[in-house]
mmCIF file of C-alpha atoms and ligand atoms in Angstrom:
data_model
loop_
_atom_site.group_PDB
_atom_site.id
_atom_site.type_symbol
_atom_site.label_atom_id
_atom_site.label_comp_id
_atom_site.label_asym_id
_atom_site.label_seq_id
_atom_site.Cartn_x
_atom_site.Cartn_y
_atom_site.Cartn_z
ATOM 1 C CA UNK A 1 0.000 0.000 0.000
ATOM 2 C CA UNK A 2 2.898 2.372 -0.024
ATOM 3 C CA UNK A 3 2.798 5.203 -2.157
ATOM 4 C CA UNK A 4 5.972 7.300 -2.030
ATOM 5 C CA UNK A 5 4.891 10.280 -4.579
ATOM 6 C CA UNK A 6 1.406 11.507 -4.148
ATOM 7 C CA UNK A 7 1.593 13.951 -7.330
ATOM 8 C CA UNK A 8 -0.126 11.801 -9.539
ATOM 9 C CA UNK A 9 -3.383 10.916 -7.061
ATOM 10 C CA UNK A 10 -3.622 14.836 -6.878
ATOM 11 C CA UNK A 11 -5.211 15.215 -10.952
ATOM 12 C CA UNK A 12 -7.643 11.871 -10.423
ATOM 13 C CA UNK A 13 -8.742 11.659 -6.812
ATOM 14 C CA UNK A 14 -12.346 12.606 -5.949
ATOM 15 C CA UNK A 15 -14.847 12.508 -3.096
ATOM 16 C CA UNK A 16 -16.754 9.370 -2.892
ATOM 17 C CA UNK A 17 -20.470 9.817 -1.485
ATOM 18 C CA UNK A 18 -21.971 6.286 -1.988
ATOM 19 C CA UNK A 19 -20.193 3.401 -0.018
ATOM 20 C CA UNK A 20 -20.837 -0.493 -0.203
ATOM 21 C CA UNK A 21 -20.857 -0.979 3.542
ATOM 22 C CA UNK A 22 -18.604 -4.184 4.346
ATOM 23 C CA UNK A 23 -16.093 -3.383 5.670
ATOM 24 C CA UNK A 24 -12.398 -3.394 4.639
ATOM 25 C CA UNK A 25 -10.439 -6.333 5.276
ATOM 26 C CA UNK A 26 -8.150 -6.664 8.143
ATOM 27 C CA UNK A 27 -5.083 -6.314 6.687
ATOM 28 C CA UNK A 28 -6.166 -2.998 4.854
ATOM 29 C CA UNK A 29 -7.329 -1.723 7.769
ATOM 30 C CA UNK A 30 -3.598 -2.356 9.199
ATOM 31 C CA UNK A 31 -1.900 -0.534 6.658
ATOM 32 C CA UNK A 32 -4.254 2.086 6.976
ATOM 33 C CA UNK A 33 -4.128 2.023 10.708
ATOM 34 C CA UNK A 34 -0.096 2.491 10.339
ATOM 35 C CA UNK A 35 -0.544 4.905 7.564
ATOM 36 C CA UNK A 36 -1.931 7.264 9.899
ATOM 37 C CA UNK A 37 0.670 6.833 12.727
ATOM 38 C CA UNK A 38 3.138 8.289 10.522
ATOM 39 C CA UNK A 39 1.500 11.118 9.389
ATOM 40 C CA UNK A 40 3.217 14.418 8.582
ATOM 41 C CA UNK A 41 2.397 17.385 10.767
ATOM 42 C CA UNK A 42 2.353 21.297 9.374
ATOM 43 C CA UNK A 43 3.053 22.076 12.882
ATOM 44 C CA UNK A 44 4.588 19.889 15.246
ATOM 45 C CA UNK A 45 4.054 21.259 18.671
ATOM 46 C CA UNK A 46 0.266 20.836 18.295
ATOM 47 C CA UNK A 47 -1.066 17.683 20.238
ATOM 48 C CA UNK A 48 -3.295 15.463 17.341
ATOM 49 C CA UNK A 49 -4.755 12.606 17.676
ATOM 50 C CA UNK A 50 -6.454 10.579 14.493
ATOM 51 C CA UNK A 51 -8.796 7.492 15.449
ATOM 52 C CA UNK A 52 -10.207 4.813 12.524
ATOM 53 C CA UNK A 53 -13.790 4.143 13.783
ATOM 54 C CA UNK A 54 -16.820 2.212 12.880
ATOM 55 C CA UNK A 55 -19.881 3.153 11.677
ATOM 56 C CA UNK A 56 -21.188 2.347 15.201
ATOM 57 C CA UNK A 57 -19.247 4.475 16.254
ATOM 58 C CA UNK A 58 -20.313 7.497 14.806
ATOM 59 C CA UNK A 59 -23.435 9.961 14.324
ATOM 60 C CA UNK A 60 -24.193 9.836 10.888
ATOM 61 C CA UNK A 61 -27.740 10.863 10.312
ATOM 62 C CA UNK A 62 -27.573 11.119 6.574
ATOM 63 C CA UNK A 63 -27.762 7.386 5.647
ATOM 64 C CA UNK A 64 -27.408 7.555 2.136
ATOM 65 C CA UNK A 65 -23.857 8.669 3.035
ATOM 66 C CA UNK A 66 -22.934 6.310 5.531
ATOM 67 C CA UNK A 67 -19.543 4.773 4.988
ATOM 68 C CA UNK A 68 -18.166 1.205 6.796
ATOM 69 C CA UNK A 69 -14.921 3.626 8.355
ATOM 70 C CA UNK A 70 -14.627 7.471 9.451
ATOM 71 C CA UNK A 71 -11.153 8.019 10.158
ATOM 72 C CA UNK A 72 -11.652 11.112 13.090
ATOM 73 C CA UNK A 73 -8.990 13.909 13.834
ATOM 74 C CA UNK A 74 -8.851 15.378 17.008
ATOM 75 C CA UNK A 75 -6.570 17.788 18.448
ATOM 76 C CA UNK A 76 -5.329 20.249 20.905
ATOM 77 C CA UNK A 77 -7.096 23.963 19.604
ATOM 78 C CA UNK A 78 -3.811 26.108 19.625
ATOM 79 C CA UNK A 79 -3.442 28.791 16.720
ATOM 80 C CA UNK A 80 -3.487 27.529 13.185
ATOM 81 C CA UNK A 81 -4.651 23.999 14.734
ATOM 82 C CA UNK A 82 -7.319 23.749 11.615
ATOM 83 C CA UNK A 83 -5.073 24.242 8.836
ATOM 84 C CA UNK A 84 -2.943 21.609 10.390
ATOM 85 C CA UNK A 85 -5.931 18.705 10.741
ATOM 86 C CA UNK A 86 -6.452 19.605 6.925
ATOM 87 C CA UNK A 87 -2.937 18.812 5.781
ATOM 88 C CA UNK A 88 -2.568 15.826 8.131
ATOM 89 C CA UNK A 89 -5.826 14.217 6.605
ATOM 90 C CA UNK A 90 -5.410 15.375 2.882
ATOM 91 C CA UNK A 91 -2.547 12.645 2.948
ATOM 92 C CA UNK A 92 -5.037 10.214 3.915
ATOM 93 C CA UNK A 93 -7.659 11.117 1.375
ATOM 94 C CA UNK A 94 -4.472 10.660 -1.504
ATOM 95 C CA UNK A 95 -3.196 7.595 0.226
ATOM 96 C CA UNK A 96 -6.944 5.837 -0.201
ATOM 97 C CA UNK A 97 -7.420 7.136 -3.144
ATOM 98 C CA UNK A 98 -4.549 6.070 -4.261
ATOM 99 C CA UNK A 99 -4.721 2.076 -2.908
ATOM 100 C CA UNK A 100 -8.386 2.433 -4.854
ATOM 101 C CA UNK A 101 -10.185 3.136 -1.378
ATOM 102 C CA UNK A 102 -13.107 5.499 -1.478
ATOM 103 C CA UNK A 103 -13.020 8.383 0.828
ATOM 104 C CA UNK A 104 -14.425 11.852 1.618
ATOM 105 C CA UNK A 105 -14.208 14.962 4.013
ATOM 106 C CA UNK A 106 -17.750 15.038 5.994
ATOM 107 C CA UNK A 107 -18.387 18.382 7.807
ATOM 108 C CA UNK A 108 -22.046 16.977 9.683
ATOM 109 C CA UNK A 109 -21.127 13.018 11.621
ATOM 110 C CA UNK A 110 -19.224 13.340 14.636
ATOM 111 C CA UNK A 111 -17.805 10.227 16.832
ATOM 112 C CA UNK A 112 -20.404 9.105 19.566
ATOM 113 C CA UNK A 113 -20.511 10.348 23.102
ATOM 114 C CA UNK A 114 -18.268 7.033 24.168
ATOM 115 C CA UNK A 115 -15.572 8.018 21.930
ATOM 116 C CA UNK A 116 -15.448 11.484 22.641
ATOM 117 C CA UNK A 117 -15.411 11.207 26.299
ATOM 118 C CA UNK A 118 -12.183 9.191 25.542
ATOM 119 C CA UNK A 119 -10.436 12.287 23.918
ATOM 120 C CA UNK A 120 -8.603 15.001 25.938
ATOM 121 C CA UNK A 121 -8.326 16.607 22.745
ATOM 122 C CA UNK A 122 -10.882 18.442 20.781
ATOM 123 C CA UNK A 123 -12.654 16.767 18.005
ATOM 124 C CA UNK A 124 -12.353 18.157 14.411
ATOM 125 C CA UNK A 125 -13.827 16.542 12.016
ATOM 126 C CA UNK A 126 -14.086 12.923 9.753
ATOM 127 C CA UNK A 127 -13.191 11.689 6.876
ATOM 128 C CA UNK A 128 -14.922 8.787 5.553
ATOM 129 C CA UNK A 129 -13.775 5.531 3.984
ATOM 130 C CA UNK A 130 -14.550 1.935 2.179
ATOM 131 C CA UNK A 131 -14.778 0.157 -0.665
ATOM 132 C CA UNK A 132 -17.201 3.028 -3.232
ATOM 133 C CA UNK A 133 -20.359 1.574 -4.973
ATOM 134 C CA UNK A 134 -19.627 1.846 -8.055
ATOM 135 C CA UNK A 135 -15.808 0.926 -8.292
ATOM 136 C CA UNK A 136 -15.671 2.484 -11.903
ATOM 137 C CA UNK A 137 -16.540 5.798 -10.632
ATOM 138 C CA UNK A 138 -13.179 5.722 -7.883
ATOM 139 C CA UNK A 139 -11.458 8.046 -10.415
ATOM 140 C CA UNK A 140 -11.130 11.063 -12.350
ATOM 141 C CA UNK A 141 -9.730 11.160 -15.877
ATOM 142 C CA UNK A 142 -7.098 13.935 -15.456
ATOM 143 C CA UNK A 143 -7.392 17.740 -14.408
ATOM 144 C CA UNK A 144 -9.977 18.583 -16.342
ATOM 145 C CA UNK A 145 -12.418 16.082 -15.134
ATOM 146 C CA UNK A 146 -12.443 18.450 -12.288
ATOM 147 C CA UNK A 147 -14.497 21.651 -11.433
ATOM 148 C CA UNK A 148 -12.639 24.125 -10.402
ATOM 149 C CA UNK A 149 -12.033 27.888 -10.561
ATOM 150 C CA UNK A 150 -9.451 28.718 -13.493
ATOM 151 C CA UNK A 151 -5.725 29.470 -11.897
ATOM 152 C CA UNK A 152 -6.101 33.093 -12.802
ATOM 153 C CA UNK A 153 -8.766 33.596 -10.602
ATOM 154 C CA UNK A 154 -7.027 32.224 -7.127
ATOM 155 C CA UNK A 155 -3.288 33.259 -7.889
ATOM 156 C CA UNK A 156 -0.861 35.832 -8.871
ATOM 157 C CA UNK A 157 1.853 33.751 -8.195
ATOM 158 C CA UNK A 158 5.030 34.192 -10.934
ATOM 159 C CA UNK A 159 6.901 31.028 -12.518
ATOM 160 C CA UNK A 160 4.915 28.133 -10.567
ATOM 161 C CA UNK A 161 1.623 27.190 -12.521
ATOM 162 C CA UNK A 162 2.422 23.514 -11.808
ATOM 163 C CA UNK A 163 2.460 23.980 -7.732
ATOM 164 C CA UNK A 164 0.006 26.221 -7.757
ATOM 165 C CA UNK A 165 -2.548 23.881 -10.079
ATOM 166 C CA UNK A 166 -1.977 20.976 -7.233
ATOM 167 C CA UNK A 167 -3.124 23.680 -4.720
ATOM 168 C CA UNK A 168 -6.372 24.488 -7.303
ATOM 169 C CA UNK A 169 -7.452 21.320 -7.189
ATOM 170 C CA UNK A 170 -7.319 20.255 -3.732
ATOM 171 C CA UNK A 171 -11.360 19.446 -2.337
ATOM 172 C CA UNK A 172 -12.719 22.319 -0.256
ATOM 173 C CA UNK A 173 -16.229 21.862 1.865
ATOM 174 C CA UNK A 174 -18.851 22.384 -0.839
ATOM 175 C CA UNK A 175 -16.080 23.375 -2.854
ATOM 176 C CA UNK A 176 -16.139 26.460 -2.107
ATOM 177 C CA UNK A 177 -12.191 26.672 -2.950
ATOM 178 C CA UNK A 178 -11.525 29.378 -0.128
ATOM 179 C CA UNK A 179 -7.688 30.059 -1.274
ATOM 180 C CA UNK A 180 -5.679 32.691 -2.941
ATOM 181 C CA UNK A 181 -2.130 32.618 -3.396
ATOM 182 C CA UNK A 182 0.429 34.673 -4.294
ATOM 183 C CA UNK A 183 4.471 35.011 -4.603
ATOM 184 C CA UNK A 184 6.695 32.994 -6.914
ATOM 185 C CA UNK A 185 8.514 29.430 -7.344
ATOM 186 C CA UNK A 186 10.892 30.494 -4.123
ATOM 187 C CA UNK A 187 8.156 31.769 -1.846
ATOM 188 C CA UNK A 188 4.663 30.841 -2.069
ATOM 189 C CA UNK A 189 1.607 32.461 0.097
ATOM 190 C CA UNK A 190 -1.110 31.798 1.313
ATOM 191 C CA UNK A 191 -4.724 33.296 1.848
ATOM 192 C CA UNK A 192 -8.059 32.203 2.838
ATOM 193 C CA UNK A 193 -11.555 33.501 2.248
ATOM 194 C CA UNK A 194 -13.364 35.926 4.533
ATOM 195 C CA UNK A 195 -16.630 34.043 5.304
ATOM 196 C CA UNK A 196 -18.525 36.183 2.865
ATOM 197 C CA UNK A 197 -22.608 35.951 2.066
ATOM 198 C CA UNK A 198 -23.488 33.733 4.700
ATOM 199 C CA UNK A 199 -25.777 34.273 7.674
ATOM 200 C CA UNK A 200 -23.918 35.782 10.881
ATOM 201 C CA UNK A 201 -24.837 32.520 12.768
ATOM 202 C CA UNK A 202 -23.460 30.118 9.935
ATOM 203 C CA UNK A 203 -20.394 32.528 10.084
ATOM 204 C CA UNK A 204 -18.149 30.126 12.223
ATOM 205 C CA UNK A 205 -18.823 27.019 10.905
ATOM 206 C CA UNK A 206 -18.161 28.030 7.269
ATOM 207 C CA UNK A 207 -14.648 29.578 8.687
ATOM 208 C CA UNK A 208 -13.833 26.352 10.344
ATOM 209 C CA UNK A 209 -14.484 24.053 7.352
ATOM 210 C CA UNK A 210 -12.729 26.761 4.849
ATOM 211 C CA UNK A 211 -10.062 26.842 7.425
ATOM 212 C CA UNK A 212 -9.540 22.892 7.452
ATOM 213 C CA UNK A 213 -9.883 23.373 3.298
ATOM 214 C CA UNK A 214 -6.725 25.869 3.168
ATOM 215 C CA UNK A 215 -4.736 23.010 5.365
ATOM 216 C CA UNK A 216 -5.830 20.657 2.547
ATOM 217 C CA UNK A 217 -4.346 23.103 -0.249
ATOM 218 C CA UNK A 218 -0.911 23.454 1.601
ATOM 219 C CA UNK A 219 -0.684 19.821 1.512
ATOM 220 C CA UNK A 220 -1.464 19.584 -2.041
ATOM 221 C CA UNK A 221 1.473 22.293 -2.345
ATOM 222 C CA UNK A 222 3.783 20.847 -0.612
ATOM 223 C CA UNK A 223 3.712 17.793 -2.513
ATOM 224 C CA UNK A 224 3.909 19.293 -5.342
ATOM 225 C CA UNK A 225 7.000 20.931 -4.109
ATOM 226 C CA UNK A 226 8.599 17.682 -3.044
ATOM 227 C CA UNK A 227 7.871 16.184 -6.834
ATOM 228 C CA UNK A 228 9.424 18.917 -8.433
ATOM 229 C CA UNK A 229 12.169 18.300 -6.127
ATOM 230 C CA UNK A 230 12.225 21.321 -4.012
ATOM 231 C CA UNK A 231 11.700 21.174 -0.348
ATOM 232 C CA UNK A 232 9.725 24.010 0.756
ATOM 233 C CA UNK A 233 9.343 25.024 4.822
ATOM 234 C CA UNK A 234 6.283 26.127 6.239
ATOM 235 C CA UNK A 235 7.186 30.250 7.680
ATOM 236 C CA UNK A 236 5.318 33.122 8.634
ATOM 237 C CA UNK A 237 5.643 36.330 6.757
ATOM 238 C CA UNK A 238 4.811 39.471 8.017
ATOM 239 C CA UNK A 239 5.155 41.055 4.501
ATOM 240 C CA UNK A 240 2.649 38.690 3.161
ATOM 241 C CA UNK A 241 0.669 39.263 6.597
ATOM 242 C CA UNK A 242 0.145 43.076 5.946
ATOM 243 C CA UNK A 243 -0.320 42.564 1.998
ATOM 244 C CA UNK A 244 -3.299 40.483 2.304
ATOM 245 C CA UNK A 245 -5.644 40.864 -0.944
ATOM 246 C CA UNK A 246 -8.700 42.251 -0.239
ATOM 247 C CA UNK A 247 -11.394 39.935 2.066
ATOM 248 C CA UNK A 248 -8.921 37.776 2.597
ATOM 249 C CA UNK A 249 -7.162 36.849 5.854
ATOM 250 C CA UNK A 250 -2.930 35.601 5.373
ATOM 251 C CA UNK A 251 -2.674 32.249 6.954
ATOM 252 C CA UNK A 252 1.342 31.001 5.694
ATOM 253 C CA UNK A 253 3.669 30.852 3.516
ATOM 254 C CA UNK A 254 5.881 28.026 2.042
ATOM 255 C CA UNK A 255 9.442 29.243 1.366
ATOM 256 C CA UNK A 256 11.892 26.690 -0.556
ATOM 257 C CA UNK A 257 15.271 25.688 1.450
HETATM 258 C C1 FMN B 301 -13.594 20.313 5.102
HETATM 259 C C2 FMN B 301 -14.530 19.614 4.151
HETATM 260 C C3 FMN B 301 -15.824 19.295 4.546
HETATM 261 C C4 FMN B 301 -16.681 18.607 3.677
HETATM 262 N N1 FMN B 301 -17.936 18.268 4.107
HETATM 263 C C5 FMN B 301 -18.745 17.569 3.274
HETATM 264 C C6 FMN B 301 -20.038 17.156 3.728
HETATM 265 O O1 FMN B 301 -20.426 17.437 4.866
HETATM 266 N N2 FMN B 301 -20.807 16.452 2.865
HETATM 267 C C7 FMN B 301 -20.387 16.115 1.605
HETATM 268 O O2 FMN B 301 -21.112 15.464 0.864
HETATM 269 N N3 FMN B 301 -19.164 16.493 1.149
HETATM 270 C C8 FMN B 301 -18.338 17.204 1.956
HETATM 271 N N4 FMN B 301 -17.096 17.578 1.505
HETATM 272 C C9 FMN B 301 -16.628 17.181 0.156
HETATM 273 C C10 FMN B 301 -16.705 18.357 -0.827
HETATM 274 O O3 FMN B 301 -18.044 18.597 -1.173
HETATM 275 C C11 FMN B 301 -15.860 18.046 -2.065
HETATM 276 O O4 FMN B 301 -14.514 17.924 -1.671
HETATM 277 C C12 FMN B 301 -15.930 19.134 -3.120
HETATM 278 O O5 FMN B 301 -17.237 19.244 -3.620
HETATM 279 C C13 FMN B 301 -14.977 18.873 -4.294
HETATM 280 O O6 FMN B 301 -15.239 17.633 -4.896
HETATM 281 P P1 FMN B 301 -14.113 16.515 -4.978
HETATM 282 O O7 FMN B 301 -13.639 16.235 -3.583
HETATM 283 O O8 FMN B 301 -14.787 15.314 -5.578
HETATM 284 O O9 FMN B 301 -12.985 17.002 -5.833
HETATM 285 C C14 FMN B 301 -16.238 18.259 2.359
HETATM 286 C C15 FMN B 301 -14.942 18.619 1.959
HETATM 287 C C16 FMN B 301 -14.097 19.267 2.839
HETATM 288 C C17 FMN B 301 -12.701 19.592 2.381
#
């Protein structure tokens, strides 16, 4: 099950929303299981902690979308803690895809009472997973199989259309696509959307999940980075920080070593 570049899964992953609900063997669940043991962090001196569950074992009230597996991220809630849960999963959601297991970011089911009692951490969100439906439909065909706001309108960033595309693609709740960057092949930033034309009381929820989304983007980055053979840190810019385009807030930049 070991993938070593996750470029290619990048242009042909999707969500899967339909799930034949026996679940995985035990092996796969293994590999899976030590998958996400090694996991990379964007920051490492935030406390995580990411759980496989059952079905049983979480709330999912929407049962045409019930899946055999939720993989659930919890984690201490320091600064920039979101972004970090979405780049720790996103190499989940390639790694699956990628062994031809089905998976997808849910924002709604949330582990049971049981497990969350067992958590010191706070819980985050799921990602579900199994064997899809329809097996033929585990794919895309290539980039543009996917829909997606063209480059020009998300980034201004010089000399890097091939990162940046990785970043374009990534999934986003509803796909909303809440990212901007902008800089050049050395230095890339990055920006996430205001919550913008949504009820005051929705206002939070829509900045967590487009929060989690921008953490998904950076990972998509980042291995794009590492495929093109560059290895690019995550830094803080205060440049960037006081440049931010307009209704959008700065959240990090990646600078290559
Ligand atoms: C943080 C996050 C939350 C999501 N929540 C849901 C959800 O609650 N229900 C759902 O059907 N899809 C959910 N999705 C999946 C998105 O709808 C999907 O990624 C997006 O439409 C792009 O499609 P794709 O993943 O197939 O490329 C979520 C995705 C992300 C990143």
């Amino acid at each position: 099950m070991e993938i070593t570049d996750y470029y290619d899964i990048i242009f042909k992953r999707k969500s899967i929303k339909k799930y034949d609900l026996t679940p995985l063997d035990e092996r796969a669940l293994e590999e899976i299981s030590n998958q996400l043991k090694n996991l990379k962090q964007m920051y490492d001196d935030i406390k995580t902690e990411v759980k496989i569950l059952p079905l049983e074992q979480v709330e999912a009230k929407k049962k045409k979308k019930q899946a055999p597996h939720y993989i659930a991220i919890f984690s201490e809630p320091k600064n920039n803690y979101l972004v970090n849960a979405g780049y720790m999963l996103q190499e989940m959601d390639l790694f699956l895809s990628g062994n031809d297991i089905g998976s997808c970011w849910l924002g709604s089911p949330r582990p049971n009472e049981d497990v969350l009692k067992n958590s010191d951490l706070e819980f985050v969100i799921v990602m579900a997973f199994g064997n899809p439906q329809k097996p033929k439909e585990l794919h895309r065909n290539g980039a543009s199989d996917f829909k997606r706001k063209p480059l020009d309108e998300i980034s201004t960033v010089k000399g890097a259309d091939e990162i940046v595309d990785a970043a374009r693609l990534a999934p986003s709740a509803g796909n909303s696509q809440p990212w901007f960057f902008t800089g050049d092949e050395n230095m890339i930033h990055v920006y996430g959307s205001k919550p913008y034309a949504v009820k005051e009381h929705k206002a939070p929820k829509v900045k967590k999940y487009n929060t989690i989304s921008i953490g998904i983007a950076i990972y998509h980055l980042q291995v794009a980075f590492e495929h093109f053979g560059k290895n690019a840190e995550i830094v803080s810019d205060e440049n960037a920080k006081t440049n931010a385009p307009e209704n959008y807030d700065y959240i990090t930049s990646l600078k290559v070593k």
